[in-house]
Coordinates of C-alpha atoms and ligand atoms in Angstrom, one line a residue:
Chain A
M1 CA -0.1 -0.1 0.0
K2 CA 2.6 2.4 0.8
T3 CA 4.7 1.8 -2.2
I4 CA 1.7 2.4 -4.2
Y5 CA 1.3 5.4 -2.6
I6 CA 5.4 6.6 -2.9
L7 CA 4.8 5.4 -6.6
W8 CA 1.6 7.4 -7.4
L9 CA 3.5 10.4 -5.3
R10 CA 6.3 10.3 -7.8
Q11 CA 4.0 10.9 -10.6
I12 CA 2.1 13.6 -9.2
K13 CA 5.4 15.7 -8.3
R14 CA 6.8 15.3 -11.6
Y15 CA 3.7 16.5 -13.3
L16 CA 3.5 19.5 -10.5
R17 CA 7.3 20.4 -11.1
S18 CA 6.6 20.7 -14.8
R19 CA 4.6 23.8 -15.3
S20 CA 5.5 24.3 -19.0
R21 CA 4.3 20.5 -19.5
I22 CA 0.7 21.5 -18.0
V23 CA 0.6 25.0 -19.4
G24 CA 1.3 23.4 -22.8
S25 CA -0.6 20.7 -23.0
L26 CA -3.7 23.2 -22.2
G27 CA -2.8 25.1 -26.1
Q28 CA -4.4 22.2 -27.6
P29 CA -7.9 22.3 -25.7
L30 CA -8.1 25.7 -26.2
L31 CA -7.3 25.6 -29.8
F32 CA -10.4 23.5 -30.1
L33 CA -12.4 25.1 -28.0
L34 CA -11.7 28.5 -29.6
A35 CA -11.5 27.7 -33.4
L36 CA -13.9 24.7 -33.4
G37 CA -16.4 26.0 -30.7
Y38 CA -17.1 29.5 -32.2
G39 CA -16.0 28.7 -35.7
L40 CA -18.5 25.7 -36.3
G41 CA -21.1 27.2 -33.9
S42 CA -23.4 28.9 -36.3
T43 CA -23.6 25.8 -39.1
F44 CA -24.5 23.2 -36.1
K45 CA -27.2 25.8 -34.7
A46 CA -28.2 26.3 -38.4
A47 CA -28.5 22.5 -38.6
G48 CA -30.8 22.5 -35.7
E49 CA -28.4 20.9 -33.4
G50 CA -28.3 23.4 -30.5
N51 CA -25.6 25.4 -28.9
Y52 CA -22.0 24.0 -30.6
F53 CA -19.7 24.6 -27.7
T54 CA -22.1 23.4 -24.9
F55 CA -21.7 20.0 -27.4
L56 CA -17.8 20.4 -28.1
A57 CA -16.9 21.1 -23.8
P58 CA -17.5 17.4 -22.6
G59 CA -15.4 16.5 -25.8
V60 CA -12.6 18.6 -25.3
I61 CA -12.5 17.9 -21.6
G62 CA -12.0 14.2 -22.9
M63 CA -9.5 15.2 -25.2
S64 CA -7.4 16.7 -22.5
I65 CA -7.8 13.5 -20.8
I66 CA -6.8 10.9 -23.0
F67 CA -4.0 12.8 -24.1
T68 CA -2.5 13.2 -21.0
A69 CA -3.2 9.7 -19.7
I70 CA -1.6 7.8 -22.8
F71 CA 1.3 10.2 -22.0
S72 CA 1.5 9.3 -18.9
G73 CA 1.7 5.9 -19.6
I74 CA 4.1 6.4 -22.4
E75 CA 6.4 7.8 -19.9
L76 CA 7.5 4.5 -18.8
I77 CA 9.7 4.9 -22.0
W78 CA 11.8 7.4 -20.6
D79 CA 12.3 6.1 -17.2
R80 CA 13.6 3.1 -19.3
Q81 CA 15.9 5.4 -21.2
F82 CA 17.1 7.5 -18.3
G83 CA 17.5 4.2 -16.0
F84 CA 15.4 4.9 -13.4
L85 CA 13.3 2.0 -14.4
K86 CA 15.8 -0.5 -13.1
E87 CA 15.9 1.1 -9.7
T88 CA 11.9 0.3 -9.5
M89 CA 12.0 -2.8 -10.8
V90 CA 14.5 -4.4 -8.5
A91 CA 13.0 -3.5 -5.5
P92 CA 11.2 -5.7 -3.4
V93 CA 7.8 -4.9 -4.5
S94 CA 5.5 -6.8 -7.1
R95 CA 5.6 -5.5 -10.6
L96 CA 1.6 -5.6 -10.1
N97 CA 2.0 -2.8 -7.4
I98 CA 4.6 -0.8 -9.4
M99 CA 2.1 -0.6 -12.1
V100 CA -0.7 0.2 -10.2
G101 CA 0.6 3.2 -8.4
R102 CA 2.3 4.3 -11.6
T103 CA -1.1 4.0 -13.3
L104 CA -3.0 5.8 -10.3
G105 CA -0.4 8.3 -10.5
G106 CA -0.8 9.1 -14.2
A107 CA -4.5 8.9 -14.2
T108 CA -4.6 11.1 -11.1
V109 CA -2.5 13.9 -13.2
A110 CA -4.8 13.2 -16.4
T111 CA -7.7 13.8 -14.4
M112 CA -6.6 17.1 -13.0
Q113 CA -5.8 18.0 -16.6
G114 CA -9.3 17.3 -17.3
L115 CA -10.7 19.5 -14.5
I116 CA -8.4 22.4 -15.6
V117 CA -9.7 22.2 -19.0
F118 CA -13.2 22.1 -17.5
F119 CA -12.4 25.1 -15.5
I120 CA -11.4 27.0 -18.4
T121 CA -14.8 25.9 -20.5
L122 CA -16.6 27.4 -17.3
F123 CA -14.3 30.6 -18.6
F124 CA -15.8 30.7 -21.7
G125 CA -19.5 30.4 -20.6
F126 CA -20.2 26.8 -20.3
R127 CA -22.4 26.1 -17.7
P128 CA -23.0 22.2 -16.2
E129 CA -26.6 21.2 -16.1
N130 CA -26.1 20.2 -12.4
W131 CA -23.5 21.2 -9.9
A132 CA -24.4 18.4 -7.7
L133 CA -23.1 16.1 -10.3
L134 CA -19.6 17.4 -9.8
P135 CA -18.4 14.3 -8.0
V136 CA -20.0 11.4 -10.5
L137 CA -18.2 13.7 -13.3
I138 CA -14.8 13.2 -11.2
I139 CA -15.5 9.5 -11.1
F140 CA -15.8 9.0 -15.0
M141 CA -12.9 11.2 -15.3
L142 CA -10.5 8.8 -13.4
L143 CA -12.0 5.9 -15.0
V144 CA -11.3 7.0 -18.5
A145 CA -8.0 8.3 -17.0
L146 CA -7.3 4.8 -16.3
L147 CA -8.0 3.1 -18.7
F148 CA -5.7 5.1 -21.6
T149 CA -2.8 5.5 -18.9
A150 CA -3.1 1.7 -18.3
L151 CA -3.3 1.4 -22.4
G152 CA -0.4 4.1 -22.8
T153 CA 1.6 1.6 -20.1
A154 CA 1.1 -1.7 -22.2
I155 CA 2.2 -0.2 -25.2
A156 CA 5.4 1.6 -23.3
S157 CA 6.4 -1.7 -21.9
V158 CA 6.6 -3.5 -25.6
L159 CA 8.3 -0.4 -26.9
E160 CA 12.5 0.0 -26.8
D161 CA 12.6 3.4 -27.4
M162 CA 10.5 6.5 -28.4
Q163 CA 10.9 5.7 -31.9
G164 CA 7.3 4.3 -31.9
F165 CA 6.0 7.6 -30.5
Q166 CA 4.5 8.9 -33.7
L167 CA 3.2 5.7 -34.9
I168 CA 1.1 5.8 -31.5
M169 CA -0.2 9.3 -31.7
N170 CA -1.0 9.0 -35.5
F171 CA -2.7 5.3 -35.5
L172 CA -3.7 5.1 -32.1
V173 CA -4.4 8.3 -30.0
M174 CA -5.5 10.6 -32.8
P175 CA -8.3 8.0 -34.1
L176 CA -9.5 7.2 -30.7
F177 CA -10.0 10.8 -30.5
F178 CA -11.5 11.6 -33.6
L179 CA -13.9 8.4 -33.7
S180 CA -15.2 9.4 -30.4
G181 CA -17.7 11.5 -30.9
A182 CA -16.0 14.4 -29.0
L183 CA -16.5 16.4 -32.0
F184 CA -19.7 15.7 -33.7
P185 CA -23.0 14.2 -33.0
I186 CA -23.0 10.2 -33.2
E187 CA -26.4 10.1 -34.2
N188 CA -27.3 9.2 -37.7
L189 CA -23.6 8.4 -39.0
P190 CA -23.1 6.0 -42.0
S191 CA -22.8 2.7 -40.9
V192 CA -18.9 2.3 -40.8
L193 CA -18.5 5.0 -38.8
T194 CA -21.2 4.1 -36.6
V195 CA -19.5 0.6 -35.8
L196 CA -16.0 2.8 -35.4
V197 CA -17.7 4.9 -32.9
G198 CA -19.3 2.1 -31.2
I199 CA -15.8 0.0 -30.6
D200 CA -13.9 3.2 -29.6
P201 CA -13.9 3.3 -25.6
L202 CA -13.4 6.7 -25.3
S203 CA -17.2 7.2 -27.1
Y204 CA -18.4 5.9 -24.0
G205 CA -16.3 8.5 -21.7
I206 CA -17.5 11.6 -23.7
D207 CA -21.0 9.9 -24.0
S208 CA -20.8 9.9 -20.0
F209 CA -19.3 13.6 -19.4
R210 CA -22.1 14.7 -21.8
S211 CA -24.8 12.8 -20.4
I212 CA -23.6 14.2 -16.7
L213 CA -22.9 18.2 -17.5
S214 CA -25.8 18.7 -20.0
G215 CA -27.9 15.6 -20.2
T216 CA -28.1 14.7 -23.2
A217 CA -27.1 10.9 -23.8
S218 CA -26.8 8.6 -26.8
F219 CA -25.8 5.5 -24.9
G220 CA -26.7 6.3 -21.4
L221 CA -24.6 6.4 -18.3
G222 CA -25.1 2.4 -17.2
L223 CA -23.8 1.3 -20.7
D224 CA -21.4 3.9 -20.4
L225 CA -20.3 2.9 -17.0
S226 CA -20.3 -1.0 -17.7
V227 CA -18.0 -0.4 -21.0
L228 CA -15.7 1.9 -19.2
V229 CA -15.3 -0.5 -16.2
I230 CA -14.7 -3.8 -18.4
V231 CA -12.3 -2.5 -21.1
T232 CA -10.5 -0.8 -17.8
L233 CA -9.8 -4.1 -16.1
F234 CA -9.0 -5.5 -19.5
C235 CA -6.0 -2.5 -20.0
L236 CA -4.6 -2.9 -16.3
G237 CA -4.8 -6.5 -16.9
L238 CA -3.0 -6.3 -20.1
G239 CA -0.4 -3.7 -18.7
S240 CA 0.4 -5.5 -15.7
Y241 CA 0.9 -8.9 -17.3
L242 CA 3.5 -6.5 -20.6
F243 CA 5.1 -4.4 -17.5
S244 CA 5.7 -8.0 -15.8
R245 CA 7.8 -9.3 -18.5
I246 CA 9.9 -6.2 -18.7
E247 CA 13.5 -6.9 -19.0
V248 CA 16.1 -4.1 -18.6
Chain B
M1 CA 10.1 -8.6 9.1
S2 CA 12.6 -6.0 10.0
T3 CA 15.8 -5.9 8.0
E4 CA 17.8 -6.3 11.3
D5 CA 16.4 -9.7 11.6
V6 CA 17.5 -10.3 7.8
N7 CA 20.9 -9.7 8.0
R8 CA 22.6 -11.3 10.7
P9 CA 25.2 -13.7 9.2
K10 CA 24.0 -17.1 8.9
A11 CA 26.2 -20.5 9.1
D12 CA 28.8 -20.8 6.5
G13 CA 28.2 -22.0 2.8
T14 CA 27.5 -20.3 -0.3
I15 CA 25.1 -17.7 -1.1
I16 CA 25.5 -16.9 -4.8
N17 CA 25.7 -20.2 -7.1
V18 CA 26.0 -19.7 -10.8
S19 CA 26.4 -23.0 -12.9
G20 CA 26.4 -23.2 -17.1
L21 CA 25.5 -19.8 -17.1
I22 CA 25.0 -18.3 -20.9
K23 CA 23.4 -15.1 -22.2
K24 CA 23.1 -14.8 -25.6
F25 CA 22.0 -11.5 -27.1
G26 CA 20.8 -12.8 -30.9
E27 CA 23.8 -14.5 -32.1
F28 CA 26.2 -13.0 -29.9
T29 CA 27.0 -14.7 -26.9
A30 CA 28.1 -12.3 -23.9
V31 CA 28.2 -14.6 -21.4
D32 CA 29.7 -17.9 -22.3
N33 CA 28.9 -21.0 -20.0
I34 CA 30.2 -19.3 -16.4
S35 CA 30.3 -21.3 -13.2
F36 CA 31.2 -19.7 -9.9
S37 CA 30.0 -19.5 -6.3
V38 CA 30.4 -16.6 -3.6
K39 CA 30.5 -17.6 0.1
R40 CA 28.1 -16.1 2.4
G41 CA 29.8 -12.9 4.2
E42 CA 32.6 -12.9 1.3
I43 CA 33.8 -9.6 -0.4
F44 CA 34.2 -10.6 -4.1
A45 CA 35.3 -8.8 -6.9
F46 CA 34.4 -9.9 -10.6
L47 CA 37.0 -8.3 -13.3
G48 CA 37.2 -8.0 -16.5
P49 CA 37.8 -5.9 -19.7
N50 CA 35.1 -3.8 -21.4
G51 CA 32.1 -5.9 -23.0
A52 CA 33.5 -8.8 -20.8
G53 CA 30.2 -9.8 -19.6
K54 CA 30.5 -8.4 -15.9
S55 CA 27.2 -6.2 -16.0
T56 CA 25.1 -8.9 -18.4
T57 CA 25.9 -11.4 -15.4
I58 CA 24.9 -9.4 -12.7
K59 CA 21.4 -8.3 -14.6
M60 CA 20.7 -11.7 -14.6
L61 CA 21.6 -12.4 -10.9
T62 CA 19.6 -9.7 -10.0
T63 CA 16.4 -10.6 -12.3
L64 CA 16.7 -7.9 -14.7
L65 CA 17.6 -10.3 -17.4
H66 CA 16.7 -13.9 -18.1
P67 CA 19.4 -16.5 -18.5
T68 CA 19.4 -18.0 -22.1
S69 CA 20.4 -20.9 -20.0
G70 CA 22.2 -22.3 -17.0
E71 CA 21.4 -22.3 -13.3
I72 CA 21.4 -19.6 -11.1
T73 CA 20.8 -19.5 -7.1
L74 CA 20.8 -16.6 -4.8
D75 CA 20.5 -17.3 -1.1
G76 CA 18.9 -20.5 -2.3
H77 CA 16.3 -18.7 -4.7
N78 CA 16.2 -18.8 -8.1
P79 CA 15.9 -15.2 -10.0
V80 CA 13.7 -16.4 -13.1
I81 CA 11.2 -18.5 -11.1
D82 CA 11.3 -16.7 -7.4
S83 CA 12.2 -13.4 -8.3
S84 CA 10.2 -11.6 -5.4
A85 CA 12.3 -13.4 -2.8
V86 CA 15.5 -12.8 -4.8
R87 CA 14.8 -9.0 -5.1
R88 CA 14.1 -9.2 -1.2
S89 CA 17.6 -10.5 -0.2
F90 CA 20.1 -8.1 -2.6
G91 CA 20.7 -4.4 -2.9
I92 CA 22.7 -2.9 -6.1
V93 CA 24.3 0.2 -7.0
F94 CA 23.9 -0.1 -11.0
Q95 CA 26.6 0.6 -13.5
D96 CA 24.3 3.3 -15.5
P97 CA 22.2 6.0 -14.0
S98 CA 19.2 5.0 -12.3
L99 CA 18.4 8.1 -10.7
D100 CA 15.0 10.2 -11.0
D101 CA 16.4 13.4 -12.2
E102 CA 13.0 15.4 -11.5
L103 CA 13.2 14.7 -8.0
T104 CA 15.3 15.8 -5.2
A105 CA 18.1 14.2 -3.6
W106 CA 16.1 13.5 -0.4
E107 CA 13.2 12.3 -2.5
N108 CA 15.1 9.7 -4.0
M109 CA 16.3 8.4 -0.9
E110 CA 12.8 8.3 0.5
F111 CA 11.7 6.7 -2.5
H112 CA 14.2 3.9 -2.5
G113 CA 13.6 3.5 1.3
V114 CA 9.9 3.1 1.3
L115 CA 10.0 0.7 -1.8
Y116 CA 12.5 -1.7 0.3
G117 CA 10.0 -1.2 3.4
V118 CA 12.7 0.1 5.7
E119 CA 10.9 1.2 8.9
K120 CA 10.3 5.3 8.9
L121 CA 12.3 6.2 11.7
L122 CA 15.5 4.2 10.7
R123 CA 14.8 5.6 7.2
R124 CA 14.9 8.7 8.5
K125 CA 17.8 8.6 10.4
R126 CA 19.8 6.7 7.6
I127 CA 19.0 8.8 5.1
E128 CA 20.4 11.7 6.7
E129 CA 23.5 9.8 8.1
L130 CA 24.0 8.4 4.5
M131 CA 23.5 11.8 2.8
K132 CA 26.0 13.6 5.2
F133 CA 28.2 10.5 4.7
V134 CA 28.4 11.4 0.8
E135 CA 28.5 15.3 1.9
L136 CA 25.2 15.7 0.1
W137 CA 22.9 16.7 3.0
D138 CA 23.4 20.3 2.4
R139 CA 22.0 19.3 -1.2
R140 CA 19.4 17.5 -0.4
D141 CA 16.1 19.5 -1.6
S142 CA 18.0 20.3 -5.2
L143 CA 16.8 18.5 -8.2
V144 CA 18.9 15.8 -9.2
K145 CA 19.2 17.2 -12.8
E146 CA 21.0 20.3 -11.0
F147 CA 24.1 17.7 -9.8
S148 CA 27.5 17.1 -11.0
G149 CA 28.0 13.4 -12.5
G150 CA 30.4 12.7 -9.2
M151 CA 27.4 14.3 -6.9
K152 CA 25.2 11.8 -8.9
R153 CA 27.5 8.7 -8.4
R154 CA 27.7 9.6 -4.5
L155 CA 23.7 9.9 -4.2
E156 CA 23.3 6.7 -5.8
I157 CA 26.0 5.2 -3.5
A158 CA 24.1 6.5 -0.2
R159 CA 21.0 5.3 -1.6
G160 CA 22.5 1.8 -2.1
L161 CA 23.5 1.5 1.4
L162 CA 20.0 2.7 2.8
H163 CA 18.8 -0.9 3.0
H164 CA 20.9 -3.6 4.4
P165 CA 20.5 -6.5 2.2
K166 CA 22.1 -9.6 2.4
V167 CA 24.1 -9.3 -0.9
M168 CA 25.4 -6.0 -2.3
F169 CA 26.2 -5.4 -5.9
L170 CA 28.1 -3.1 -7.1
D171 CA 28.3 -2.2 -10.5
E172 CA 31.8 -0.3 -11.5
P173 CA 30.5 1.8 -8.0
T174 CA 33.3 4.0 -7.8
L175 CA 34.0 5.2 -11.4
G176 CA 34.1 9.1 -11.4
L177 CA 34.6 9.4 -7.5
D178 CA 37.4 11.1 -6.3
P179 CA 39.9 9.0 -4.0
Q180 CA 38.7 10.4 -0.9
T181 CA 35.0 9.4 -1.6
R182 CA 36.3 5.7 -2.9
N183 CA 38.1 5.0 0.3
H184 CA 35.0 6.5 2.1
M185 CA 33.0 4.5 0.7
W186 CA 35.0 1.2 0.6
N187 CA 35.7 1.5 4.5
Y188 CA 31.7 1.8 4.9
L189 CA 31.1 -1.1 3.1
K190 CA 33.8 -3.2 5.0
E191 CA 32.1 -2.5 7.8
L192 CA 28.9 -3.4 7.0
N193 CA 30.6 -6.6 5.8
K194 CA 31.7 -7.3 8.9
S195 CA 29.3 -6.1 11.4
E196 CA 26.1 -7.6 9.4
G197 CA 27.7 -10.0 7.3
V198 CA 26.5 -8.3 4.0
T199 CA 28.4 -10.2 1.1
V200 CA 29.5 -7.5 -1.5
F201 CA 30.0 -8.4 -4.9
F202 CA 31.5 -5.4 -7.3
T203 CA 32.9 -4.8 -10.5
T204 CA 35.7 -2.3 -10.9
H205 CA 38.7 -1.3 -13.5
Y206 CA 41.2 0.0 -10.6
M207 CA 43.1 -3.1 -9.8
E208 CA 44.5 -1.9 -6.9
E209 CA 41.0 -1.0 -5.4
A210 CA 40.1 -5.3 -6.0
D211 CA 43.6 -5.9 -4.5
R212 CA 42.8 -3.8 -1.4
V213 CA 39.3 -4.9 -0.6
A214 CA 38.7 -8.4 -2.3
Q215 CA 39.2 -11.4 -0.7
R216 CA 38.5 -13.3 -3.9
I217 CA 38.7 -12.5 -7.6
A218 CA 37.1 -14.3 -10.6
I219 CA 38.2 -12.6 -13.9
I220 CA 36.0 -12.8 -16.8
D221 CA 37.2 -12.2 -20.7
H222 CA 34.9 -12.7 -23.7
G223 CA 32.1 -14.1 -21.6
K224 CA 34.2 -17.0 -20.2
I225 CA 35.9 -16.9 -16.4
V226 CA 39.6 -17.3 -17.3
A227 CA 40.8 -17.3 -13.5
S228 CA 40.0 -17.1 -9.8
G229 CA 41.0 -17.1 -6.6
S230 CA 43.0 -14.5 -4.1
S231 CA 44.9 -12.1 -5.2
T232 CA 48.2 -13.5 -4.0
E233 CA 47.1 -16.6 -5.9
L234 CA 46.7 -15.0 -9.0
K235 CA 50.0 -13.0 -8.7
E236 CA 51.4 -16.2 -8.3
R237 CA 49.5 -18.1 -11.1
T238 CA 51.1 -15.5 -13.4
G239 CA 54.4 -14.9 -11.8
K240 CA 53.5 -11.1 -11.5
S241 CA 54.1 -8.7 -8.7
S242 CA 50.7 -6.7 -8.9
L243 CA 47.2 -7.6 -9.7
E244 CA 47.2 -5.1 -12.6
E245 CA 50.0 -7.4 -14.4
A246 CA 48.4 -10.4 -13.4
F247 CA 44.7 -9.1 -14.8
L248 CA 47.2 -8.1 -18.1
E249 CA 48.6 -11.2 -18.4
L250 CA 45.8 -13.2 -17.8
T251 CA 43.3 -11.0 -20.2
G252 CA 45.9 -9.9 -22.8
K253 CA 47.0 -6.3 -23.7
T254 CA 44.4 -5.6 -26.9
I255 CA 41.6 -3.0 -26.3
R256 CA 38.8 -4.7 -26.8
E257 CA 36.7 -4.0 -29.8
E258 CA 33.2 -2.6 -29.2
E259 CA 30.3 -4.2 -30.4
A260 CA 28.9 -2.1 -33.2
G261 CA 25.3 -0.2 -31.9
S262 CA 25.7 -1.1 -28.3
I263 CA 24.7 2.2 -26.0
D264 CA 25.7 0.3 -23.4
H265 CA 29.4 0.5 -24.9
L266 CA 29.0 3.9 -26.5
R267 CA 29.0 5.0 -22.6
S268 CA 31.5 2.7 -21.5
M269 CA 33.6 4.3 -24.4
R270 CA 32.6 8.2 -23.4
R271 CA 33.6 7.4 -20.0
M272 CA 36.7 5.7 -20.5
W273 CA 38.0 9.0 -22.4
R274 CA 36.3 11.3 -19.6
G275 CA 37.6 9.1 -16.6
G276 CA 40.9 8.0 -18.3
G277 CA 41.9 11.7 -18.7
K278 CA 44.1 11.0 -21.8
K279 CA 43.8 12.7 -24.8
Ligands
ATP301 N1 20.8 -5.6 -24.6 C1 22.0 -6.0 -25.2 N2 21.8 -6.1 -26.4 C2 22.7 -6.7 -26.9 N3 24.2 -6.8 -26.9 C3 24.3 -6.3 -25.4 C4 23.4 -6.1 -24.7 N4 23.8 -6.1 -23.4 C5 25.0 -6.1 -23.2 N5 25.1 -6.4 -24.6 C6 27.0 -7.3 -25.1 O1 27.4 -8.1 -24.6 C7 28.3 -7.9 -24.1 C8 28.8 -7.8 -22.3 O2 28.5 -6.3 -22.1 P1 28.4 -6.0 -20.5 O3 27.9 -5.0 -20.2 O4 28.2 -7.4 -19.7 O5 30.1 -5.6 -20.6 P2 30.8 -5.4 -18.9 O6 31.9 -6.3 -18.8 O7 30.0 -4.8 -18.1 O8 31.9 -4.3 -19.7 P3 31.9 -2.7 -19.1 O9 33.4 -3.1 -18.3 O10 32.2 -1.8 -20.2 O11 30.8 -1.9 -18.0 C9 29.4 -6.7 -24.7 O12 29.8 -7.1 -25.8 C10 28.0 -5.8 -25.3 O13 27.8 -5.1 -26.4
MG302 MG1 29.3 -3.2 -16.9

């Protein structure tokens, strides 16, 4: 328990110390909010879909979580390259605990980042329907963050160096984000797209944020929760397995 | 179970047993069928030219690499099968950097102490003691990335000494350290060896260091053990008056070809130039 805590704490400290990383990673969500939120607003309204900014805000929160989470998981590669991984790998602590501590730390960081973006959307005039649901929102954010941190860790466990990073961004993270319904409504899509959106776990995360924040859901919270929990457990299992096989 | 109980010297016998150990990286055989054993409470030096296979052997002993074949037991446990039992019984100072640059010196120590389950009061006390010992106590709140190479090395050594294991592996621990710190460190280790019976397994390229502290020495070259025994025995066998000459006699005078593409080697090359002070 203590070891999980110290591994968690390490991730948090590293995050809080890298101000430039915190600020830097807010650039992208801001850009999406401004460019798309305002740029597409009138078109969206004209199509009878309502306020685009309100629609987009939960999607952009989801975006900042998935990016930060996967990145936190992938940070493992740095630990390996800078040698610190060896120090944890020879410690008398089960690799499962190491993986869990790291992943919880990364997920906490991603959730904080998501909350910062949430507060930024408030600044731009976004209002949640029901403030009392904020704790529920945070739980769902943590769940999404856990899922993708574990996924990032699983991927980092099999990569030797940062060479593959671009590949992961372009062929995993970007598709997960763009096919999640973060940017567009997922009703009445061409059937191929409907299938892709349906198998993207982030879709369920964003759907949950949207139903908590604005009361509009496509899948419903129950389904969201079930899918997220199952996929998160799967990613944690996979991550632990691959992590336990690392040789340094 | 406190670290103290575990470390009480036990009945005689061997603590490290290696037989027929082989490690291949693809086609290349880094460790080529070596066998040796280390006695409980012994100070054992593992010497050899660059690329001989010392670090690779240590990585297999410490669960970081799986052997291609061969048998290892460390305090009766097999690192492949029973890795957690093995991890509970050793401490290690790596040849390559292994600190977290984004944490402070003190945080690196604390992290280690918690991972190794050193109880809080003892941990805090030892951290202060050891950081004073390596003269980093004044810099305890500095981020490690602001440290010089020698300071980082000193911190790694202090960290390695924070928990008192049954076996201490030190892979070129004194590399880049000034003579004062080296002396200091060996005195501490010898004391630990005496008082708690900690077995010490180390590598070094300083022959006079091995001569002075090691009770027994094994020399490895091209992945094979070419000689072993006490320093006196090695000198007698080769008819030389110093361990350095005996070492050169046993391993030849040619500089080792570096295997292409190995980061490990680029690093050790770099260190050779820096450390050797030759132009
Ligand atoms: N991960 C690896 N992949 C491929 N080859 C490796 C790997 N690790 C080590 N080697 C090779 O195995 C050989 C032994 O390396 P090792 O690091 O054990 O040498 P060493 O005796 O510790 O040398 P040094 O004194 O330079 O530290 C070297 O030829 C090295 O290039
Ligand atoms: Mg080495």
